[in-house]
mmCIF file of C-alpha atoms in Angstrom:
data_model
loop_
_atom_site.group_PDB
_atom_site.id
_atom_site.type_symbol
_atom_site.label_atom_id
_atom_site.label_comp_id
_atom_site.label_asym_id
_atom_site.label_seq_id
_atom_site.Cartn_x
_atom_site.Cartn_y
_atom_site.Cartn_z
ATOM 1 C CA MET A 53 43.218 -3.346 -1.288
ATOM 2 C CA ILE A 54 45.856 0.282 -0.538
ATOM 3 C CA CYS A 55 46.637 1.482 2.678
ATOM 4 C CA GLU A 56 47.831 4.548 3.371
ATOM 5 C CA PRO A 57 49.045 5.714 0.268
ATOM 6 C CA SER A 58 52.158 8.479 0.464
ATOM 7 C CA GLU A 59 51.919 11.778 -1.293
ATOM 8 C CA ASP A 60 54.756 12.456 -3.673
ATOM 9 C CA SER A 61 55.911 15.213 -6.014
ATOM 10 C CA LEU A 62 57.818 15.153 -9.271
ATOM 11 C CA LEU A 63 59.060 17.593 -11.698
ATOM 12 C CA ASP A 64 59.967 19.928 -8.454
ATOM 13 C CA GLY A 65 56.706 19.797 -6.916
ATOM 14 C CA ARG A 66 54.647 20.445 -10.384
ATOM 15 C CA VAL A 67 53.121 17.100 -9.921
ATOM 16 C CA ARG A 68 51.385 15.895 -6.780
ATOM 17 C CA LEU A 69 50.943 11.981 -6.851
ATOM 18 C CA PHE A 70 49.580 9.637 -4.862
ATOM 19 C CA GLN A 71 51.594 6.082 -4.706
ATOM 20 C CA PRO A 72 51.206 2.868 -2.383
ATOM 21 C CA GLU A 73 53.778 3.088 0.363
ATOM 22 C CA ASN A 74 54.151 -0.533 -0.588
ATOM 23 C CA GLY A 75 54.283 -1.826 -4.196
ATOM 24 C CA TYR A 76 54.604 -0.490 -7.263
ATOM 25 C CA ARG A 77 56.180 3.041 -7.385
ATOM 26 C CA ALA A 78 56.837 5.705 -10.126
ATOM 27 C CA ALA A 79 60.523 5.981 -10.664
ATOM 28 C CA VAL A 80 62.359 8.130 -13.830
ATOM 29 C CA ASP A 81 60.651 6.075 -16.788
ATOM 30 C CA PRO A 82 56.999 7.369 -16.498
ATOM 31 C CA VAL A 83 58.606 11.071 -16.846
ATOM 32 C CA LEU A 84 61.109 9.921 -19.296
ATOM 33 C CA LEU A 85 58.003 8.832 -21.286
ATOM 34 C CA ALA A 86 56.153 12.005 -20.815
ATOM 35 C CA ALA A 87 58.894 14.359 -21.752
ATOM 36 C CA SER A 88 59.205 12.425 -24.936
ATOM 37 C CA VAL A 89 55.939 13.491 -26.432
ATOM 38 C CA GLY A 90 55.550 16.410 -28.725
ATOM 39 C CA ALA A 91 51.733 17.526 -27.794
ATOM 40 C CA VAL A 92 50.546 20.761 -28.079
ATOM 41 C CA ALA A 93 48.277 22.535 -26.557
ATOM 42 C CA GLY A 94 44.303 21.203 -27.393
ATOM 43 C CA ASP A 95 45.794 17.301 -28.020
ATOM 44 C CA ARG A 96 44.167 14.119 -26.738
ATOM 45 C CA VAL A 97 46.184 11.626 -25.051
ATOM 46 C CA LEU A 98 45.874 8.284 -23.330
ATOM 47 C CA ASP A 99 48.243 7.203 -21.359
ATOM 48 C CA LEU A 100 47.981 2.973 -21.311
ATOM 49 C CA GLY A 101 48.485 1.288 -18.150
ATOM 50 C CA CYS A 102 48.728 4.589 -16.334
ATOM 51 C CA GLY A 103 49.470 3.117 -12.843
ATOM 52 C CA THR A 104 49.380 6.289 -10.230
ATOM 53 C CA GLY A 105 49.117 8.152 -12.923
ATOM 54 C CA ALA A 106 52.900 9.661 -12.861
ATOM 55 C CA ALA A 107 53.501 9.991 -17.061
ATOM 56 C CA GLY A 108 49.982 11.599 -17.886
ATOM 57 C CA LEU A 109 50.213 13.900 -14.642
ATOM 58 C CA CYS A 110 53.982 14.813 -16.189
ATOM 59 C CA LEU A 111 52.447 15.629 -19.447
ATOM 60 C CA LEU A 112 49.611 18.076 -18.221
ATOM 61 C CA ALA A 113 52.550 19.508 -15.957
ATOM 62 C CA ARG A 114 54.601 20.223 -19.212
ATOM 63 C CA VAL A 115 51.932 20.965 -21.702
ATOM 64 C CA ALA A 116 49.047 23.260 -21.293
ATOM 65 C CA GLY A 117 45.776 22.989 -22.555
ATOM 66 C CA LEU A 118 46.088 18.881 -23.108
ATOM 67 C CA GLU A 119 43.121 16.228 -22.320
ATOM 68 C CA VAL A 120 44.854 13.646 -20.918
ATOM 69 C CA THR A 121 42.936 9.680 -20.305
ATOM 70 C CA GLY A 122 44.614 7.085 -18.538
ATOM 71 C CA LEU A 123 43.614 3.807 -18.671
ATOM 72 C CA GLU A 124 44.379 1.111 -15.838
ATOM 73 C CA ILE A 125 43.663 -2.444 -15.074
ATOM 74 C CA GLN A 126 43.814 -2.136 -11.367
ATOM 75 C CA SER A 127 40.914 0.063 -9.473
ATOM 76 C CA ASP A 128 43.041 0.815 -6.546
ATOM 77 C CA MET A 129 45.724 2.451 -8.766
ATOM 78 C CA ALA A 130 43.078 4.114 -10.880
ATOM 79 C CA ASP A 131 41.736 5.750 -7.740
ATOM 80 C CA LEU A 132 44.755 6.906 -6.587
ATOM 81 C CA ALA A 133 45.641 8.156 -10.362
ATOM 82 C CA ARG A 134 42.189 10.100 -9.863
ATOM 83 C CA LYS A 135 43.502 11.743 -6.901
ATOM 84 C CA GLY A 136 46.773 12.921 -8.537
ATOM 85 C CA ARG A 137 47.102 16.719 -10.000
ATOM 86 C CA GLY A 138 49.789 18.015 -12.467
ATOM 87 C CA ASN A 139 50.273 21.897 -12.321
ATOM 88 C CA GLY A 140 46.711 21.746 -10.475
ATOM 89 C CA HIS A 141 45.227 19.314 -13.367
ATOM 90 C CA ALA A 142 43.340 15.979 -13.078
ATOM 91 C CA LEU A 143 43.460 12.976 -15.437
ATOM 92 C CA ARG A 144 40.637 11.683 -16.762
ATOM 93 C CA VAL A 145 41.277 7.888 -15.613
ATOM 94 C CA ILE A 146 38.783 4.846 -16.695
ATOM 95 C CA THR A 147 39.259 1.684 -15.072
ATOM 96 C CA GLY A 148 39.828 -1.269 -17.501
ATOM 97 C CA ASP A 149 42.231 -4.303 -19.404
ATOM 98 C CA VAL A 150 44.310 -2.952 -22.710
ATOM 99 C CA ALA A 151 43.105 -6.229 -24.243
ATOM 100 C CA ASP A 152 39.604 -6.091 -23.488
ATOM 101 C CA PRO A 153 38.874 -2.555 -23.290
ATOM 102 C CA PRO A 154 35.563 -0.596 -21.793
ATOM 103 C CA ASP A 155 32.954 0.545 -23.547
ATOM 104 C CA SER A 156 33.544 4.083 -22.733
ATOM 105 C CA LEU A 157 36.567 3.955 -24.915
ATOM 106 C CA ASN A 158 34.589 2.772 -28.341
ATOM 107 C CA GLY A 159 35.235 4.939 -30.693
ATOM 108 C CA ALA A 160 37.719 7.533 -28.802
ATOM 109 C CA ILE A 161 40.928 8.582 -31.098
ATOM 110 C CA PHE A 162 43.823 10.224 -29.099
ATOM 111 C CA ASP A 163 46.686 12.339 -30.949
ATOM 112 C CA HIS A 164 49.123 10.860 -28.968
ATOM 113 C CA ILE A 165 49.732 7.260 -27.327
ATOM 114 C CA ILE A 166 51.875 6.506 -24.529
ATOM 115 C CA ALA A 167 52.872 3.434 -22.663
ATOM 116 C CA ASN A 168 54.939 1.937 -20.079
ATOM 117 C CA PRO A 169 54.095 -2.209 -20.077
ATOM 118 C CA PRO A 170 54.895 -4.699 -18.141
ATOM 119 C CA TYR A 171 58.543 -5.627 -18.668
ATOM 120 C CA VAL A 172 59.246 -9.779 -17.588
ATOM 121 C CA LEU A 173 57.947 -11.933 -19.474
ATOM 122 C CA GLU A 174 56.105 -14.646 -17.116
ATOM 123 C CA GLY A 175 58.345 -17.424 -16.255
ATOM 124 C CA ARG A 176 61.767 -15.803 -17.299
ATOM 125 C CA GLY A 177 62.222 -13.657 -14.094
ATOM 126 C CA ASN A 178 61.608 -13.162 -10.308
ATOM 127 C CA CYS A 179 57.961 -12.514 -10.003
ATOM 128 C CA PRO A 180 57.649 -9.515 -7.405
ATOM 129 C CA PRO A 181 56.232 -10.999 -3.864
ATOM 130 C CA ASP A 182 53.463 -7.522 -4.255
ATOM 131 C CA PRO A 183 50.435 -8.141 -6.567
ATOM 132 C CA GLY A 184 50.687 -4.588 -7.660
ATOM 133 C CA ARG A 185 54.014 -4.755 -8.557
ATOM 134 C CA ALA A 186 53.895 -8.590 -10.268
ATOM 135 C CA VAL A 187 50.865 -6.494 -12.144
ATOM 136 C CA ALA A 188 53.161 -4.025 -13.152
ATOM 137 C CA HIS A 189 56.139 -5.758 -14.409
ATOM 138 C CA VAL A 190 54.842 -9.342 -15.178
ATOM 139 C CA GLU A 191 54.007 -9.582 -18.901
ATOM 140 C CA THR A 192 52.158 -12.482 -19.539
ATOM 141 C CA GLU A 193 52.934 -14.387 -22.902
ATOM 142 C CA GLY A 194 51.839 -12.458 -25.897
ATOM 143 C CA ALA A 195 50.378 -9.279 -23.929
ATOM 144 C CA LEU A 196 52.828 -7.039 -25.555
ATOM 145 C CA GLY A 197 51.082 -7.346 -28.628
ATOM 146 C CA ASP A 198 47.589 -6.103 -26.708
ATOM 147 C CA TRP A 199 49.469 -2.977 -25.607
ATOM 148 C CA VAL A 200 50.415 -2.275 -29.645
ATOM 149 C CA ALA A 201 47.130 -3.008 -30.837
ATOM 150 C CA ALA A 202 45.315 -1.063 -28.355
ATOM 151 C CA ALA A 203 48.073 2.226 -29.084
ATOM 152 C CA LEU A 204 47.185 1.385 -33.010
ATOM 153 C CA ARG A 205 43.203 1.281 -32.184
ATOM 154 C CA TRP A 206 42.971 4.447 -30.524
ATOM 155 C CA CYS A 207 45.646 6.446 -32.271
ATOM 156 C CA ARG A 208 44.745 8.738 -34.643
ATOM 157 C CA PRO A 209 46.224 8.797 -38.763
ATOM 158 C CA LYS A 210 49.694 10.440 -38.377
ATOM 159 C CA GLY A 211 49.350 10.366 -34.663
ATOM 160 C CA SER A 212 52.358 9.682 -32.115
ATOM 161 C CA ILE A 213 52.868 6.217 -30.283
ATOM 162 C CA THR A 214 55.599 5.961 -28.105
ATOM 163 C CA PHE A 215 56.492 3.098 -25.579
ATOM 164 C CA ILE A 216 59.374 2.704 -22.921
ATOM 165 C CA HIS A 217 60.624 -0.790 -22.743
ATOM 166 C CA ARG A 218 63.277 -3.100 -21.758
ATOM 167 C CA ALA A 219 66.468 -2.336 -24.390
ATOM 168 C CA ASP A 220 66.092 -6.767 -24.245
ATOM 169 C CA ARG A 221 62.832 -6.135 -25.548
ATOM 170 C CA LEU A 222 63.330 -4.166 -28.113
ATOM 171 C CA VAL A 223 63.311 -7.071 -30.837
ATOM 172 C CA ASP A 224 59.812 -7.748 -29.645
ATOM 173 C CA LEU A 225 58.491 -4.523 -29.534
ATOM 174 C CA LEU A 226 59.798 -3.424 -33.074
ATOM 175 C CA ALA A 227 58.327 -7.058 -34.611
ATOM 176 C CA LEU A 228 55.004 -6.304 -33.708
ATOM 177 C CA MET A 229 55.420 -2.700 -34.940
ATOM 178 C CA ARG A 230 56.929 -3.736 -38.106
ATOM 179 C CA ASP A 231 54.714 -2.530 -41.391
ATOM 180 C CA ARG A 232 51.917 -0.696 -39.444
ATOM 181 C CA VAL A 233 53.764 2.536 -38.228
ATOM 182 C CA GLY A 234 56.150 4.747 -40.002
ATOM 183 C CA ALA A 235 58.907 7.743 -38.595
ATOM 184 C CA LEU A 236 60.318 5.097 -36.338
ATOM 185 C CA VAL A 237 62.800 6.246 -33.736
ATOM 186 C CA ILE A 238 64.685 4.052 -30.956
ATOM 187 C CA PHE A 239 65.849 6.210 -28.528
ATOM 188 C CA PRO A 240 68.076 4.575 -25.862
ATOM 189 C CA LEU A 241 68.708 5.940 -22.219
ATOM 190 C CA TRP A 242 72.292 5.058 -21.251
ATOM 191 C CA PRO A 243 72.456 4.694 -17.667
ATOM 192 C CA ILE A 244 76.065 6.278 -17.513
ATOM 193 C CA GLN A 245 78.132 6.727 -20.654
ATOM 194 C CA GLY A 246 80.296 3.706 -21.696
ATOM 195 C CA LYS A 247 77.551 1.287 -20.212
ATOM 196 C CA GLU A 248 74.667 -0.737 -22.057
ATOM 197 C CA ALA A 249 71.323 1.190 -22.323
ATOM 198 C CA LYS A 250 68.783 -0.893 -20.094
ATOM 199 C CA ARG A 251 66.170 0.771 -21.895
ATOM 200 C CA VAL A 252 64.440 2.344 -24.709
ATOM 201 C CA LEU A 253 62.030 5.023 -25.804
ATOM 202 C CA VAL A 254 60.561 3.612 -28.933
ATOM 203 C CA GLN A 255 58.689 6.672 -30.848
ATOM 204 C CA ALA A 256 56.389 5.864 -34.288
ATOM 205 C CA ARG A 257 53.923 7.826 -36.585
ATOM 206 C CA LYS A 258 50.672 5.835 -37.614
ATOM 207 C CA GLY A 259 49.969 5.772 -40.984
ATOM 208 C CA ARG A 260 53.723 6.998 -41.861
ATOM 209 C CA ARG A 261 56.242 5.311 -44.649
ATOM 210 C CA THR A 262 59.562 7.680 -43.214
ATOM 211 C CA PRO A 263 62.182 5.341 -42.387
ATOM 212 C CA PRO A 264 63.140 4.110 -38.996
ATOM 213 C CA ARG A 265 66.091 6.005 -37.006
ATOM 214 C CA LEU A 266 68.583 5.553 -34.780
ATOM 215 C CA ALA A 267 68.867 8.508 -32.266
ATOM 216 C CA ALA A 268 71.696 9.149 -29.946
ATOM 217 C CA GLY A 269 69.612 8.786 -26.815
ATOM 218 C CA LEU A 270 70.395 9.693 -23.438
ATOM 219 C CA VAL A 271 73.014 10.018 -20.815
ATOM 220 C CA LEU A 272 71.248 9.637 -17.556
ATOM 221 C CA HIS A 273 74.295 9.660 -14.890
ATOM 222 C CA ASP A 274 77.443 11.159 -14.725
ATOM 223 C CA ALA A 275 80.453 9.085 -13.691
ATOM 224 C CA ASP A 276 79.619 10.072 -9.681
ATOM 225 C CA GLY A 277 76.410 8.760 -9.937
ATOM 226 C CA ARG A 278 74.706 12.549 -10.292
ATOM 227 C CA TYR A 279 72.577 12.620 -12.916
ATOM 228 C CA THR A 280 73.669 14.442 -16.070
ATOM 229 C CA ASP A 281 72.563 18.189 -15.985
ATOM 230 C CA GLU A 282 70.505 16.997 -19.533
ATOM 231 C CA ALA A 283 68.702 14.439 -17.401
ATOM 232 C CA GLU A 284 68.293 16.904 -14.515
ATOM 233 C CA GLN A 285 66.531 19.313 -16.819
ATOM 234 C CA ILE A 286 64.295 16.845 -17.816
ATOM 235 C CA LEU A 287 63.570 15.153 -14.332
ATOM 236 C CA ARG A 288 63.178 17.632 -12.102
ATOM 237 C CA HIS A 289 61.982 21.021 -14.878
ATOM 238 C CA GLY A 290 60.237 19.031 -17.527
ATOM 239 C CA ALA A 291 61.886 19.872 -20.288
ATOM 240 C CA PRO A 292 61.254 18.055 -23.265
ATOM 241 C CA LEU A 293 63.619 15.044 -24.599
ATOM 242 C CA ASP A 294 65.479 16.139 -27.913
ATOM 243 C CA GLY A 295 65.964 14.139 -30.321
ATOM 244 C CA LEU A 296 62.737 12.240 -30.352
ATOM 245 C CA ALA A 297 59.581 14.093 -30.397
ATOM 246 C CA ASN A 298 58.881 13.758 -34.334
#
């Protein structure tokens, strides 16, 4: 049970977010994930494993007229996501498992699927002691395939699928997407100029056959540790990521 959640904000106050004081807390990944989606008014978006709703709420704050649904396995986190607001708008949040979807999503189709799945393989890293953080960060064997299958199941033809993941899991993600999507873009997130990327955004279109491409990516920090001007525009002001949405 989550006690006394904190009320936080993203995008310079345009997003109101409730998070546990201890346990999983949103950082920059969901904000960057939301900035990667080329959604327009009237589109339907599904956020797989939405947590406390950070990515979906940032999308609602960025683009007016969207319908954003979050799917979250942890009921306490889902309850917090329902309380959040993006420019005054709430998510529709469904409690359920990506690998065993609830009946309420049967037959559902979305224009865009976004996902920030657990990224540490079970047994290959330190498991966080907090149960909520463990669920958010630790992937059981084969689970990434469930996330990709779910994204393909609920994405409309020619719709977009976007994952943010660790760079060292890129090969696993691409292997699962191979021959099932097209127009694939790999977008590195460089922590600082000259340093290896630790995160990547991977975006693709269902049913397209356009060849893949490697984008220039985004440098997050200057040498002094401050966010670059481009990153600041995205993380504070809700600007879209250039060079990714296709």
